[in-house]
Amino acid sequence: MNAWPRPDFGLLRYGKKLLFYPFSRTRGCSRRCEFCTVKSAPRWSEPERLYEQIAWLADTRKAKHFFITDDRLNEDAAGTREFFRLIAAAKKSSRLPKNLNFTVQIRLETARELDLLRLMRQAGVNMVCVGYESPIAAELNAMRKGIKTSDMVDYTRIFKREGFWVH
């Protein structure tokens, strides 16, 4: 994935009007949830690669809003943390605009990782998109989600307490 070319958003018919620039660093998932169509093994590009793409778009297209569309953002936990460290450091040193912000897709139980959540906020993540597949315990068990219904509300509260909009 490191060798893939940068996306050319200028090719889009309404590319100049793009508000959110979609990106991903990972593909695939190590989980085997019953309903999911993502069946490939996880693989990812280096965090520096995504950082460079974000910096390039901020510089060349004045992009400010990004949507990280990874199937599972923290599949590569160390790489995810490194990416957000790079973004936070670049914003702090003014190598990147301070008003960059991110929306990410992430698993609900990531709320247990407060250090990651705080790093995400420092980098400018404002919204997390989580999958609430079902509030019914039997259905969650059948889907092999590995989460209890009682935890869903608690995890959502943690995201909100840490300053995220939850979608």
Short mmCIF file of C-alpha atoms in Angstrom, two decimals:
data_model
loop_
_atom_site.label_atom_id
_atom_site.label_comp_id
_atom_site.label_asym_id
_atom_site.label_seq_id
_atom_site.Cartn_x
_atom_site.Cartn_y
_atom_site.Cartn_z
CA MET A 1 0.00 0.00 0.00
CA ASN A 2 2.99 2.31 0.45
CA ALA A 3 3.60 2.22 -3.30
CA TRP A 4 0.10 3.30 -4.31
CA PRO A 5 -0.03 6.73 -5.95
CA ARG A 6 -1.53 9.69 -4.14
CA PRO A 7 -5.22 10.10 -4.91
CA ASP A 8 -5.82 12.82 -7.51
CA PHE A 9 -8.95 14.55 -6.27
CA GLY A 10 -8.64 17.00 -9.15
CA LEU A 11 -10.00 14.25 -11.41
CA LEU A 12 -13.36 14.37 -9.65
CA ARG A 13 -16.04 16.34 -11.42
CA TYR A 14 -16.71 18.40 -8.30
CA GLY A 15 -13.24 17.96 -6.80
CA LYS A 16 -12.87 21.67 -6.12
CA LYS A 17 -15.96 21.54 -3.91
CA LEU A 18 -14.83 18.59 -1.81
CA LEU A 19 -15.30 19.27 1.88
CA PHE A 20 -14.08 15.97 3.30
CA TYR A 21 -11.11 14.15 1.81
CA PRO A 22 -11.38 10.37 2.29
CA PHE A 23 -8.27 8.37 3.12
CA SER A 24 -7.33 5.01 4.50
CA ARG A 25 -4.20 3.43 5.83
CA THR A 26 -5.48 -0.08 6.45
CA ARG A 27 -7.42 -2.69 4.57
CA GLY A 28 -8.88 -5.85 5.96
CA CYS A 29 -9.66 -6.99 9.47
CA SER A 30 -8.51 -9.75 11.80
CA ARG A 31 -12.00 -10.23 13.23
CA ARG A 32 -14.51 -12.61 11.71
CA CYS A 33 -17.85 -11.00 12.48
CA GLU A 34 -20.68 -13.03 10.97
CA PHE A 35 -22.33 -10.22 8.98
CA CYS A 36 -19.21 -8.47 7.69
CA THR A 37 -18.05 -8.41 4.09
CA VAL A 38 -14.46 -7.53 5.05
CA LYS A 39 -12.85 -10.96 4.85
CA SER A 40 -9.26 -10.16 3.88
CA ALA A 41 -6.31 -10.30 6.25
CA PRO A 42 -5.24 -6.92 7.60
CA ARG A 43 -2.50 -4.94 5.85
CA TRP A 44 -1.52 -1.29 6.10
CA SER A 45 0.73 1.41 4.80
CA GLU A 46 3.24 3.19 6.98
CA PRO A 47 1.83 5.99 9.17
CA GLU A 48 4.31 8.40 7.57
CA ARG A 49 2.71 7.71 4.18
CA LEU A 50 -0.73 8.86 5.32
CA TYR A 51 0.81 11.84 7.12
CA GLU A 52 2.57 12.88 3.89
CA GLN A 53 -0.70 12.64 1.94
CA ILE A 54 -2.53 14.75 4.52
CA ALA A 55 0.27 17.36 4.52
CA TRP A 56 0.33 17.39 0.71
CA LEU A 57 -3.43 17.97 0.47
CA ALA A 58 -3.36 20.64 3.17
CA ASP A 59 -0.63 22.41 1.21
CA THR A 60 -1.81 21.96 -2.39
CA ARG A 61 -5.61 21.97 -2.01
CA LYS A 62 -6.00 23.80 1.33
CA ALA A 63 -7.79 20.70 2.62
CA LYS A 64 -8.93 20.92 6.24
CA HIS A 65 -11.38 18.05 6.77
CA PHE A 66 -10.42 14.40 6.41
CA PHE A 67 -12.36 11.17 6.78
CA ILE A 68 -10.24 8.14 7.56
CA THR A 69 -12.25 5.29 6.08
CA ASP A 70 -10.26 2.33 7.41
CA ASP A 71 -12.22 -0.85 7.95
CA ARG A 72 -10.80 -0.86 11.49
CA LEU A 73 -8.71 2.18 12.41
CA ASN A 74 -6.70 0.58 15.17
CA GLU A 75 -6.03 -2.76 13.45
CA ASP A 76 -2.37 -1.67 13.52
CA ALA A 77 -2.38 -0.06 16.97
CA ALA A 78 1.25 1.09 16.95
CA GLY A 79 0.94 2.58 13.47
CA THR A 80 -2.31 4.33 14.34
CA ARG A 81 -0.74 5.91 17.41
CA GLU A 82 2.31 6.97 15.38
CA PHE A 83 0.12 8.59 12.72
CA PHE A 84 -1.77 10.65 15.30
CA ARG A 85 1.52 11.57 17.02
CA LEU A 86 2.86 12.85 13.68
CA ILE A 87 -0.26 14.92 13.05
CA ALA A 88 -0.38 16.35 16.58
CA ALA A 89 3.32 17.27 16.50
CA ALA A 90 3.01 18.89 13.06
CA LYS A 91 0.03 20.96 14.18
CA LYS A 92 1.84 22.02 17.35
CA SER A 93 4.91 23.13 15.38
CA SER A 94 2.79 24.82 12.67
CA ARG A 95 3.98 22.45 9.92
CA LEU A 96 0.29 21.68 9.49
CA PRO A 97 -2.62 24.09 9.99
CA LYS A 98 -4.07 23.93 13.48
CA ASN A 99 -7.63 23.78 12.09
CA LEU A 100 -7.25 20.37 10.39
CA ASN A 101 -9.83 17.93 11.66
CA PHE A 102 -10.63 14.28 11.19
CA THR A 103 -13.58 11.93 11.28
CA VAL A 104 -12.72 8.26 11.79
CA GLN A 105 -14.43 4.87 11.82
CA ILE A 106 -13.52 2.97 14.96
CA ARG A 107 -14.70 0.08 17.09
CA LEU A 108 -16.79 1.02 20.10
CA GLU A 109 -14.58 -0.75 22.64
CA THR A 110 -11.66 1.49 21.63
CA ALA A 111 -13.12 3.78 24.30
CA ARG A 112 -11.12 1.68 26.80
CA GLU A 113 -7.88 3.07 25.34
CA LEU A 114 -7.87 6.54 26.90
CA ASP A 115 -4.29 7.26 25.81
CA LEU A 116 -5.30 6.67 22.17
CA LEU A 117 -8.44 8.78 22.52
CA ARG A 118 -6.46 11.69 23.94
CA LEU A 119 -3.87 11.40 21.19
CA MET A 120 -6.67 11.41 18.62
CA ARG A 121 -8.12 14.61 20.12
CA GLN A 122 -4.66 16.27 20.05
CA ALA A 123 -4.44 15.40 16.35
CA GLY A 124 -7.86 16.92 15.66
CA VAL A 125 -10.22 13.95 15.56
CA ASN A 126 -13.64 15.41 16.30
CA MET A 127 -16.03 12.67 15.26
CA VAL A 128 -15.96 8.91 15.65
CA CYS A 129 -18.23 6.68 13.58
CA VAL A 130 -18.98 3.45 15.40
CA GLY A 131 -21.13 0.48 14.48
CA TYR A 132 -24.00 -0.18 16.82
CA GLU A 133 -25.03 -3.41 15.13
CA SER A 134 -27.66 -4.37 17.70
CA PRO A 135 -28.73 -3.60 21.26
CA ILE A 136 -29.88 -7.23 21.65
CA ALA A 137 -27.41 -9.46 23.49
CA ALA A 138 -28.39 -12.65 21.63
CA GLU A 139 -27.81 -10.95 18.27
CA LEU A 140 -24.41 -9.58 19.36
CA ASN A 141 -23.39 -13.08 20.43
CA ALA A 142 -24.59 -14.58 17.15
CA MET A 143 -22.55 -11.98 15.23
CA ARG A 144 -19.51 -12.72 17.43
CA LYS A 145 -19.08 -9.01 18.21
CA GLY A 146 -17.34 -9.61 21.54
CA ILE A 147 -19.18 -6.75 23.26
CA LYS A 148 -21.98 -6.70 25.82
CA THR A 149 -25.01 -4.47 25.47
CA SER A 150 -24.28 -3.02 28.91
CA ASP A 151 -20.89 -1.79 27.68
CA MET A 152 -22.27 0.02 24.64
CA VAL A 153 -23.71 2.94 26.60
CA ASP A 154 -20.65 3.15 28.85
CA TYR A 155 -18.25 3.28 25.88
CA THR A 156 -20.37 5.91 24.15
CA ARG A 157 -20.25 8.04 27.30
CA ILE A 158 -16.46 7.75 27.38
CA PHE A 159 -16.18 8.96 23.78
CA LYS A 160 -18.45 11.91 24.57
CA ARG A 161 -16.62 12.72 27.81
CA GLU A 162 -13.34 12.81 25.85
CA GLY A 163 -14.83 15.39 23.50
CA PHE A 164 -15.89 13.36 20.45
CA TRP A 165 -19.07 13.60 18.45
CA VAL A 166 -20.37 10.04 18.09
CA HIS A 167 -22.06 8.93 14.88
#
